[in-house]
C-alpha cells in the first residue's frame, strides 16, 4: 500500500487506533446464536472447579473437570485461529480504497474496514465461545497451564481412580516441563513397573505445541552423527515449524481479548488516541514476545537467544555438506538478513559461490520469502514500539539481538548501545574465562579400600576433578550384579528393554535399588544380590568422598543399574553416540561454550560416578571433552570393577561412544551435598529391610520422608522455584550414563 509522506505521521496514529478499535470491539463479549450450554465455558473456572473437587477427594469429578479445562483451552485457541482465518477478507473492499490517490476519506474507510472485520470476528467467536469464556484469564492461570500443573493434579487423581495408564501419561507430561521434580521422576519409574502400564503411556500430551523442539533435537542428533542429508531435512522442518508456531502465537495476541489501559492502572491515559496507542503498543509487544515464547523449551525459564538465526546457520552448513549448494546459498542469504555484515557468513557465501563455479543462476538465488516477510514485519513493529518508547512512555524489551541500530530512535541509542555493549562484554568474558571448578571438591585425597588403585588422575585425564579407580569390585561381584540385571529382565515388570532415549540403534534397561528389593521380596531375584547393589552405592560414595576431599557431607542422589544393548542388524554405517556429550548439572551450549545451571538440568548434582560391570562388548567408551563438545581430552575403557568419578559441573562434559555389539552394563550414581535431594527410594528400600528385621549398611544420616507427588493447597507448589537469566540449548541432563 503506497502512502504519501505527508500522511505518514497521521497513518501511524491511525495504525494505533485501528488495532485498538479491533481489540476493544473483541474485548466486549458478543452474543452468538448458539445455546449457552453448547458454548465453550471459561477454562479457568473449570480448572478451579477441578482443583476444588481434587481437595474434596471427589476423584471422578476432579478428573472430568481438569480434563475439560485442558480440552477447553485447546479448543479456545483453535476457535480463535479459525475465526482469524475466516475473517481475513472481511472489509477488504474498504481497505483497498486506502490506496486510491484521489481518496480523501481514508480515515472513514479505515473505520469501515475495522468495523467489518471486528463484526465478523465477534460473530464467529461468539458462535462458539460463551461471553465469560471470551474474557482474558489471570496471570496465575496462565502460569498454572504454562507449568503444566493440571497434569500434576491429574496424575494423583487417576492414581486414586486406579487408572494407571492415564496416571502415567499425566505424570510424564508434567515431568517434561518440570524435570527437576524428583518425586515425579520417582513416580514415573514406579509407573513403569506397574502391571497394565505400557510404554505408550509415556507420551507428552502437549507435544503438538512443541513440535519445533522435537525437530530441533532430531536435527542436532543427525548433525552429531554427520548424517548431513537427514540433518538438513530436519533443520529445514525445524525452521518451518518455528515460523508456524510464531505465527500461531501472534494470531492469539491479535484475536484474544485485550485488557483496556485503565485495567492496567494507567490513570494518566485519558484521550481516545492515548488509550488506543497504549492498547495497540501492548498488542505489538505481545507479538514481539512470541519470539521469546517459541524459543523457550518446556520447563525452561530462559529462552534460547537468536533461535531462528541459529537454526538457519545450522541449516546452511548442513545443506552445503549434503551437497545442496543452491539451498545453502538461499539459506545463507536469509541469515544475512539478520546479520548483513557478519564476516563468517560473508566468507561462507563467497565459498559457496566458488563451489558453484559458473552456475550464475544458483548464485543469484534470493533469500527465502518467508524469512523476508518475517524480517520486514518485525522491523516495522519494532519501529512503532520504539516510537512508543520515545514519545508515549511505553516500556518495551526487544527480544532480538539482531535489531539494527537505525531502528532505534536517536534519543534512545546511547542507552541501547550501552546495554548491547554489556551483553557483548559478558559473552567475551565467558569465552576468555579460564576453566575453574567451583564444586568445592579437590582431587588427590586418600583411597582407603584395600585393593583399590588409582589408574588415571587429573593429569593423565587432562582435566579437573577426574579419577579412574580399579579394583572397586571383584569379578565375582560383577557377575552377581550382572546376574541380578538378567534376573530382573526375565522378571519382566520394571526392567523392560526399550529403545534408548539417546539413539535408535540400542535398547536400554534400568533397575533401581528399591525395585531390586521388591523383586527380592517376591522371590524373583536373590536377596543378597539386591543388598550388594545397595552396598556398592555406599562403597562408591565413601571412596569418592575421601578422594575428592569433600568438606561437607555427601548424599546419594540417584543409583541406577543401566544396561545398553546393540540392536543386531542395525549397526551398519552407524555414526551416532550411545549418549551425546552433556554435563550432568547444567545445560551445555557448545556453540558459545556456555553451560547454564538451570532446569531442566539436574542442578543439585555435585559428583558423578560410573562403576563398570563388564567389557565383553564393542564400543561404549566414556570420553571427556572441552565445552565445545568436540575436543576429546580423555577416554576410559570399561572393565569389571573400574570406577570413574568426576565433579558433575561444566569442567567435565562427557559422552559415551556407540555400543555396536553386545551388552554394556554399568552402575551409574550421582551424589549431592544437599540433603533435600537425597534418594528417597534408597531410604524406602532400607526401611523395608528394617521392617523385615534385617540390618542395613551405614547410610546417609537423615530421616526418611514421604515421596508421593501430591500437590499442595497452592497449585504452584510443585513448580520449580529456580530463576535464571541464562540461556541455552538442552543437550544433556539425562538420568543415564
Coordinates of C-alpha atoms in Angstrom, one line a residue, residues 203-678:
X203 CA 4.0 -39.7 25.7
X204 CA 3.9 -35.9 26.0
X205 CA 0.3 -34.8 25.7
X206 CA 1.4 -31.3 24.9
X207 CA 3.7 -32.4 22.1
X208 CA 1.6 -30.6 19.4
X209 CA 2.8 -27.3 20.8
X210 CA 6.4 -28.3 21.0
X211 CA 7.0 -30.0 17.6
X212 CA 9.7 -27.5 16.7
X213 CA 11.8 -28.7 19.7
X214 CA 11.4 -32.3 18.6
X215 CA 12.6 -31.4 15.1
X216 CA 15.4 -29.3 16.6
X217 CA 16.7 -32.1 18.8
X218 CA 16.5 -34.6 15.9
X219 CA 18.5 -32.2 13.7
X220 CA 21.1 -31.9 16.4
X221 CA 21.4 -35.7 16.7
X222 CA 21.8 -36.2 12.9
X223 CA 24.3 -33.4 12.8
X224 CA 26.3 -35.0 15.6
X225 CA 26.4 -38.2 13.7
X226 CA 27.4 -36.4 10.5
X227 CA 24.3 -37.5 8.6
X228 CA 24.1 -34.2 6.7
X229 CA 21.2 -35.1 4.4
X230 CA 19.0 -36.0 7.3
X231 CA 20.3 -33.1 9.3
X232 CA 19.4 -30.6 6.5
X233 CA 15.9 -32.0 6.2
X234 CA 15.3 -31.8 10.0
X235 CA 16.8 -28.3 10.2
X236 CA 14.5 -27.1 7.4
X237 CA 11.5 -28.7 9.0
X238 CA 12.5 -27.1 12.3
X239 CA 12.7 -23.6 10.8
X240 CA 9.3 -24.0 9.1
X241 CA 7.7 -25.3 12.3
X242 CA 9.3 -22.4 14.3
X243 CA 7.8 -19.9 11.8
X244 CA 4.4 -21.6 12.1
X245 CA 4.5 -21.6 15.9
X246 CA 5.5 -18.0 15.9
X247 CA 2.6 -17.1 13.6
X248 CA 0.2 -19.1 15.7
X249 CA 1.3 -17.1 18.8
X250 CA 0.9 -13.8 17.0
X251 CA -2.6 -14.7 15.9
X252 CA -3.5 -15.4 19.6
X253 CA -2.2 -12.0 20.5
X254 CA -4.4 -10.4 17.9
X255 CA -7.6 -12.3 18.4
X256 CA -7.6 -12.8 22.2
X257 CA -9.4 -10.2 24.3
X258 CA -7.1 -7.4 25.4
X259 CA -7.3 -5.5 28.7
X260 CA -8.0 -1.8 28.3
X261 CA -5.5 0.7 29.6
X262 CA -7.5 1.6 32.7
X263 CA -7.5 -2.1 33.5
X264 CA -3.7 -1.9 33.9
X265 CA -4.0 1.1 36.2
X266 CA -2.8 3.7 33.8
X267 CA -4.7 6.6 35.3
X268 CA -2.9 9.3 33.3
X269 CA -4.2 8.0 29.9
X270 CA -7.4 10.0 29.2
X271 CA -7.8 10.6 25.5
X272 CA -9.1 8.1 22.9
X273 CA -5.8 8.2 20.9
X274 CA -3.7 7.8 24.0
X275 CA -5.8 4.8 25.1
X276 CA -5.7 3.4 21.6
X277 CA -1.9 3.8 21.4
X278 CA -1.4 2.1 24.8
X279 CA -3.5 -0.8 23.9
X280 CA -2.0 -1.2 20.4
X281 CA 1.5 -1.0 21.7
X282 CA 0.7 -3.8 24.2
X283 CA -0.5 -5.8 21.3
X284 CA 2.6 -5.2 19.2
X285 CA 4.7 -6.0 22.3
X286 CA 2.8 -9.3 22.6
X287 CA 3.5 -10.2 19.0
X288 CA 7.2 -9.5 19.6
X289 CA 7.3 -11.6 22.7
X290 CA 6.3 -14.6 20.6
X291 CA 10.0 -14.8 19.6
X292 CA 10.9 -15.5 23.3
X293 CA 7.9 -17.8 23.9
X294 CA 8.6 -20.0 20.9
X295 CA 12.4 -20.1 21.8
X296 CA 11.7 -21.3 25.4
X297 CA 11.7 -25.1 26.0
X298 CA 9.1 -26.6 28.3
X299 CA 10.3 -26.3 31.8
X300 CA 12.9 -23.7 30.9
X301 CA 13.0 -20.3 32.4
X302 CA 15.1 -18.5 29.8
X303 CA 14.8 -18.7 26.1
X304 CA 17.4 -19.6 23.5
X305 CA 18.7 -16.3 22.1
X306 CA 18.8 -15.9 18.3
X307 CA 16.7 -19.1 18.0
X308 CA 15.7 -18.7 14.3
X309 CA 19.1 -17.3 13.1
X310 CA 20.8 -20.1 14.9
X311 CA 18.7 -22.7 13.0
X312 CA 19.4 -21.0 9.7
X313 CA 23.1 -21.1 10.4
X314 CA 23.0 -24.9 11.1
X315 CA 20.8 -25.4 8.1
X316 CA 23.1 -23.8 5.5
X317 CA 26.1 -25.7 6.8
X318 CA 24.1 -29.0 6.7
X319 CA 22.9 -28.2 3.1
X320 CA 26.5 -27.4 2.0
X321 CA 27.9 -30.6 3.5
X322 CA 24.9 -32.6 2.0
X323 CA 25.8 -31.2 -1.5
X324 CA 22.8 -28.8 -1.8
X325 CA 24.9 -25.8 -2.6
X326 CA 22.0 -23.8 -4.1
X327 CA 19.9 -24.4 -1.0
X328 CA 22.8 -23.4 1.2
X329 CA 23.1 -20.1 -0.7
X330 CA 19.4 -19.3 -0.2
X331 CA 19.6 -20.1 3.5
X332 CA 22.8 -18.1 4.0
X333 CA 21.3 -15.1 2.2
X334 CA 18.3 -15.5 4.6
X335 CA 20.6 -15.5 7.5
X336 CA 22.4 -12.4 6.2
X337 CA 19.1 -10.5 6.5
X338 CA 19.5 -10.8 10.3
X339 CA 23.3 -10.0 10.3
X340 CA 24.2 -8.3 7.0
X341 CA 27.8 -7.6 7.9
X342 CA 28.7 -10.9 9.6
X343 CA 32.2 -11.7 8.3
X344 CA 31.9 -15.5 8.7
X345 CA 28.6 -15.6 6.8
X346 CA 30.0 -13.4 4.0
X347 CA 33.1 -15.6 3.8
X348 CA 30.9 -18.7 3.6
X349 CA 28.8 -17.1 0.9
X350 CA 32.0 -16.5 -1.2
X351 CA 33.0 -20.1 -0.6
X352 CA 29.6 -21.3 -1.9
X353 CA 29.9 -19.1 -5.0
X354 CA 33.3 -20.5 -5.7
X355 CA 31.9 -24.0 -5.3
X356 CA 29.1 -23.3 -7.8
X357 CA 31.6 -22.1 -10.3
X358 CA 29.8 -20.8 -13.4
X359 CA 26.3 -21.6 -12.1
X360 CA 25.2 -17.9 -12.2
X361 CA 21.5 -18.9 -11.7
X362 CA 22.2 -20.5 -8.4
X363 CA 24.5 -17.7 -7.4
X364 CA 21.6 -15.3 -7.9
X365 CA 19.3 -17.3 -5.5
X366 CA 17.3 -14.9 -3.3
X367 CA 16.5 -15.3 0.4
X368 CA 13.5 -17.4 1.3
X369 CA 10.4 -15.2 1.0
X370 CA 9.0 -16.4 4.4
X371 CA 12.2 -15.0 6.1
X372 CA 12.0 -11.8 4.1
X373 CA 8.4 -11.3 5.3
X374 CA 9.4 -12.2 8.9
X375 CA 12.2 -9.6 8.9
X376 CA 10.1 -6.9 7.3
X377 CA 7.2 -7.4 9.7
X378 CA 9.5 -7.5 12.7
X379 CA 11.3 -4.3 11.8
X380 CA 8.1 -2.3 11.2
X381 CA 6.7 -3.5 14.6
X382 CA 10.0 -2.5 16.3
X383 CA 9.8 1.0 14.7
X384 CA 6.4 1.5 16.2
X385 CA 7.3 0.2 19.6
X386 CA 10.5 2.3 19.8
X387 CA 8.3 5.3 18.7
X388 CA 6.1 4.5 21.6
X389 CA 9.0 4.3 24.0
X390 CA 10.4 7.6 22.9
X391 CA 7.1 9.6 22.7
X392 CA 4.5 7.7 24.8
X393 CA 6.5 6.4 27.8
X394 CA 5.9 2.8 26.8
X395 CA 8.1 0.1 28.2
X396 CA 9.4 -2.4 25.7
X397 CA 12.1 -5.1 25.9
X398 CA 13.4 -6.1 22.5
X399 CA 13.6 -9.9 22.3
X400 CA 16.2 -9.9 19.4
X401 CA 19.9 -9.5 19.3
X402 CA 19.9 -8.7 15.6
X403 CA 17.8 -5.5 15.7
X404 CA 19.7 -2.9 13.6
X405 CA 20.7 0.4 15.3
X406 CA 18.9 2.6 12.7
X407 CA 15.5 1.2 14.0
X408 CA 16.2 2.7 17.4
X409 CA 15.4 6.5 17.8
X410 CA 18.4 8.8 18.2
X411 CA 17.4 9.7 21.8
X412 CA 17.4 6.1 22.9
X413 CA 20.5 4.9 21.1
X414 CA 23.0 5.7 23.8
X415 CA 21.3 3.5 26.4
X416 CA 20.6 0.9 23.7
X417 CA 24.3 0.8 22.8
X418 CA 25.4 0.6 26.4
X419 CA 23.1 -2.3 27.1
X420 CA 24.3 -4.1 24.0
X421 CA 27.9 -3.5 24.9
X422 CA 27.3 -5.1 28.4
X423 CA 25.9 -8.2 26.7
X424 CA 28.9 -8.4 24.4
X425 CA 31.4 -7.9 27.3
X426 CA 29.7 -10.7 29.2
X427 CA 30.0 -13.0 26.2
X428 CA 33.7 -12.2 25.7
X429 CA 34.4 -12.7 29.4
X430 CA 32.8 -16.1 29.3
X431 CA 34.8 -17.0 26.2
X432 CA 38.1 -15.9 27.7
X433 CA 37.4 -17.2 31.2
X434 CA 39.8 -19.9 32.4
X435 CA 38.1 -23.1 33.3
X436 CA 37.7 -23.3 37.0
X437 CA 35.9 -26.0 39.0
X438 CA 33.9 -24.3 41.8
X439 CA 32.4 -27.5 43.0
X440 CA 34.4 -27.5 46.3
X441 CA 36.0 -30.8 45.5
X442 CA 39.8 -31.2 45.5
X443 CA 41.1 -34.4 43.8
X444 CA 44.1 -36.2 45.4
X445 CA 42.7 -37.5 48.7
X446 CA 43.5 -40.9 50.2
X447 CA 41.9 -44.2 48.9
X448 CA 41.4 -46.4 52.0
X449 CA 39.9 -49.5 50.5
X450 CA 42.3 -52.4 50.2
X451 CA 43.0 -53.5 46.6
X452 CA 41.7 -50.3 45.0
X453 CA 44.3 -48.5 42.9
X454 CA 44.4 -45.1 41.1
X455 CA 44.7 -45.8 37.4
X456 CA 44.1 -42.3 36.0
X457 CA 44.1 -38.9 37.7
X458 CA 43.6 -35.3 36.7
X459 CA 47.0 -35.1 34.9
X460 CA 46.5 -38.3 32.9
X461 CA 42.9 -37.4 32.0
X462 CA 43.8 -33.8 31.1
X463 CA 41.1 -32.3 33.3
X464 CA 40.0 -31.3 36.8
X465 CA 38.4 -33.5 39.5
X466 CA 38.5 -36.7 37.4
X467 CA 39.7 -40.1 38.6
X468 CA 39.7 -43.7 37.5
X469 CA 40.0 -46.3 40.2
X470 CA 40.4 -50.1 39.6
X471 CA 39.6 -53.0 41.9
X472 CA 36.5 -51.5 43.4
X473 CA 34.6 -54.7 42.7
X474 CA 35.7 -58.3 42.4
X475 CA 35.0 -60.5 39.3
X476 CA 32.5 -62.4 41.5
X477 CA 30.7 -59.3 42.5
X478 CA 30.5 -58.1 38.9
X479 CA 29.0 -61.5 37.9
X480 CA 26.4 -61.2 40.7
X481 CA 25.2 -57.8 39.6
X482 CA 25.1 -58.9 36.0
X483 CA 23.0 -61.9 37.1
X484 CA 20.8 -59.5 39.0
X485 CA 20.2 -57.5 35.8
X486 CA 19.4 -60.7 33.9
X487 CA 17.1 -62.0 36.5
X488 CA 15.3 -58.6 36.8
X489 CA 14.9 -58.6 33.0
X490 CA 13.4 -62.1 33.0
X491 CA 11.0 -61.0 35.7
X492 CA 9.6 -58.6 33.2
X493 CA 7.8 -55.8 35.1
X494 CA 10.0 -52.9 35.8
X495 CA 13.1 -53.8 33.7
X496 CA 11.9 -53.6 30.2
X497 CA 14.3 -53.4 27.3
X498 CA 13.2 -50.3 25.2
X499 CA 14.7 -48.1 22.6
X500 CA 17.4 -45.9 24.2
X501 CA 16.3 -42.3 24.7
X502 CA 19.6 -41.2 23.0
X503 CA 19.9 -43.5 20.0
X504 CA 17.5 -45.7 17.9
X505 CA 20.3 -48.3 17.5
X506 CA 20.4 -49.5 21.1
X507 CA 17.9 -50.8 23.7
X508 CA 18.1 -49.5 27.2
X509 CA 17.2 -51.2 30.6
X510 CA 17.4 -49.8 34.1
X511 CA 17.0 -51.1 37.6
X512 CA 16.9 -49.1 40.9
X513 CA 17.7 -50.3 44.4
X514 CA 14.1 -50.1 45.5
X515 CA 12.9 -52.2 42.6
X516 CA 15.5 -54.8 43.2
X517 CA 14.4 -55.1 46.9
X518 CA 10.8 -55.6 45.9
X519 CA 11.8 -58.2 43.3
X520 CA 13.8 -60.0 46.0
X521 CA 10.8 -59.9 48.4
X522 CA 8.7 -61.5 45.6
X523 CA 11.4 -64.2 45.3
X524 CA 12.3 -63.2 41.7
X525 CA 15.9 -62.2 42.4
X526 CA 18.5 -63.1 45.0
X527 CA 18.1 -61.0 48.2
X528 CA 21.9 -60.9 48.7
X529 CA 22.3 -59.5 45.2
X530 CA 19.9 -56.7 45.9
X531 CA 21.7 -55.9 49.1
X532 CA 25.0 -55.9 47.2
X533 CA 23.6 -53.4 44.7
X534 CA 22.8 -51.1 47.6
X535 CA 26.1 -51.6 49.3
X536 CA 28.0 -50.7 46.1
X537 CA 26.5 -47.3 46.2
X538 CA 27.8 -46.8 49.8
X539 CA 31.2 -48.1 48.7
X540 CA 31.5 -45.7 45.8
X541 CA 30.3 -42.8 47.9
X542 CA 32.9 -43.4 50.6
X543 CA 35.7 -43.8 48.1
X544 CA 34.9 -40.6 46.2
X545 CA 34.1 -38.6 49.3
X546 CA 37.6 -39.4 50.5
X547 CA 39.4 -39.0 47.2
X548 CA 37.8 -35.7 46.3
X549 CA 38.2 -34.4 49.9
X550 CA 34.6 -33.2 50.2
X551 CA 34.4 -30.7 53.0
X552 CA 30.8 -31.4 53.7
X553 CA 28.5 -34.4 53.8
X554 CA 27.7 -36.3 50.7
X555 CA 24.3 -37.8 50.0
X556 CA 23.4 -40.3 47.3
X557 CA 21.0 -38.6 44.9
X558 CA 20.3 -41.5 42.5
X559 CA 21.5 -45.0 41.8
X560 CA 20.8 -46.8 38.5
X561 CA 21.9 -50.1 37.2
X562 CA 21.9 -49.5 33.4
X563 CA 22.4 -51.8 30.5
X564 CA 22.6 -50.7 26.9
X565 CA 22.5 -53.4 24.2
X566 CA 23.3 -53.0 20.5
X567 CA 20.4 -53.9 18.2
X568 CA 21.6 -56.7 15.9
X569 CA 21.4 -55.8 12.2
X570 CA 21.1 -52.1 12.9
X571 CA 24.7 -51.1 13.3
X572 CA 25.9 -50.8 9.7
X573 CA 27.1 -47.2 8.9
X574 CA 26.3 -46.0 12.4
X575 CA 27.8 -42.7 13.2
X576 CA 25.9 -41.5 16.3
X577 CA 26.8 -41.9 20.0
X578 CA 25.3 -44.1 22.7
X579 CA 25.0 -40.9 24.8
X580 CA 25.7 -37.5 23.3
X581 CA 28.1 -35.1 25.0
X582 CA 26.4 -33.4 28.0
X583 CA 27.1 -32.1 31.5
X584 CA 25.3 -33.6 34.5
X585 CA 24.2 -30.5 36.3
X586 CA 23.9 -27.8 33.7
X587 CA 22.7 -27.3 30.1
X588 CA 25.7 -27.4 27.7
X589 CA 25.7 -24.9 24.8
X590 CA 28.8 -25.9 22.7
X591 CA 28.4 -23.1 20.2
X592 CA 29.1 -20.5 23.0
X593 CA 31.0 -22.7 25.5
X594 CA 28.3 -21.9 28.0
X595 CA 26.7 -24.2 30.5
X596 CA 23.5 -22.9 32.1
X597 CA 22.8 -24.2 35.6
X598 CA 19.0 -24.1 35.4
X599 CA 16.1 -26.5 34.9
X600 CA 15.7 -28.9 33.2
X601 CA 19.3 -29.8 34.2
X602 CA 19.7 -31.7 37.4
X603 CA 21.3 -28.7 39.1
X604 CA 21.5 -30.4 42.5
X605 CA 24.1 -33.0 41.3
X606 CA 27.6 -32.4 42.6
X607 CA 29.5 -35.6 41.9
X608 CA 29.0 -38.3 39.3
X609 CA 30.3 -41.9 39.1
X610 CA 30.2 -44.8 36.7
X611 CA 31.1 -48.3 38.0
X612 CA 31.7 -50.8 35.2
X613 CA 30.5 -54.4 35.4
X614 CA 31.8 -55.9 32.1
X615 CA 33.8 -55.4 29.0
X616 CA 32.5 -58.1 26.7
X617 CA 31.0 -55.7 24.1
X618 CA 32.3 -53.4 21.4
X619 CA 32.3 -49.6 21.9
X620 CA 30.7 -48.0 24.9
X621 CA 33.8 -46.0 25.9
X622 CA 33.3 -43.0 28.2
X623 CA 35.1 -39.9 26.9
X624 CA 35.5 -36.3 28.2
X625 CA 35.6 -33.2 26.1
X626 CA 36.1 -29.4 26.3
X627 CA 33.0 -27.3 26.4
X628 CA 32.9 -27.3 22.6
X629 CA 31.7 -31.0 22.8
X630 CA 34.3 -31.8 20.1
X631 CA 37.8 -31.7 21.5
X632 CA 38.3 -35.0 23.3
X633 CA 40.5 -34.8 26.4
X634 CA 40.3 -38.3 27.8
X635 CA 38.9 -41.8 27.1
X636 CA 38.1 -44.6 29.5
X637 CA 37.7 -48.2 28.5
X638 CA 35.3 -50.3 30.6
X639 CA 36.4 -53.2 32.7
X640 CA 34.9 -55.1 35.7
X641 CA 35.3 -53.1 38.9
X642 CA 36.6 -49.9 37.2
X643 CA 35.1 -46.8 38.8
X644 CA 35.1 -43.4 37.0
X645 CA 34.4 -40.4 39.3
X646 CA 34.2 -36.7 38.4
X647 CA 32.6 -33.5 39.5
X648 CA 29.2 -33.0 37.8
X649 CA 29.8 -29.4 36.6
X650 CA 30.9 -27.7 33.4
X651 CA 34.5 -28.7 33.7
X652 CA 33.5 -32.3 32.8
X653 CA 31.4 -32.6 29.6
X654 CA 31.3 -36.2 28.7
X655 CA 29.6 -38.7 26.4
X656 CA 29.6 -42.4 25.5
X657 CA 30.6 -43.9 22.2
X658 CA 28.2 -46.2 20.4
X659 CA 27.7 -49.8 21.6
X660 CA 28.0 -51.6 18.3
X661 CA 27.7 -55.2 19.6
X662 CA 27.0 -56.9 22.9
X663 CA 25.5 -55.5 26.2
X664 CA 27.2 -52.8 28.3
X665 CA 26.2 -52.7 31.9
X666 CA 27.2 -50.1 34.5
X667 CA 26.1 -48.8 37.8
X668 CA 25.5 -45.0 37.4
X669 CA 25.5 -42.9 40.6
X670 CA 25.1 -39.3 41.4
X671 CA 25.8 -37.6 44.7
X672 CA 24.7 -34.3 46.2
X673 CA 25.8 -32.0 49.1
X674 CA 22.1 -31.0 49.7
X675 CA 20.1 -33.3 52.0
X676 CA 16.9 -32.2 50.3
X677 CA 17.9 -34.0 47.1
X678 CA 18.9 -37.4 48.7

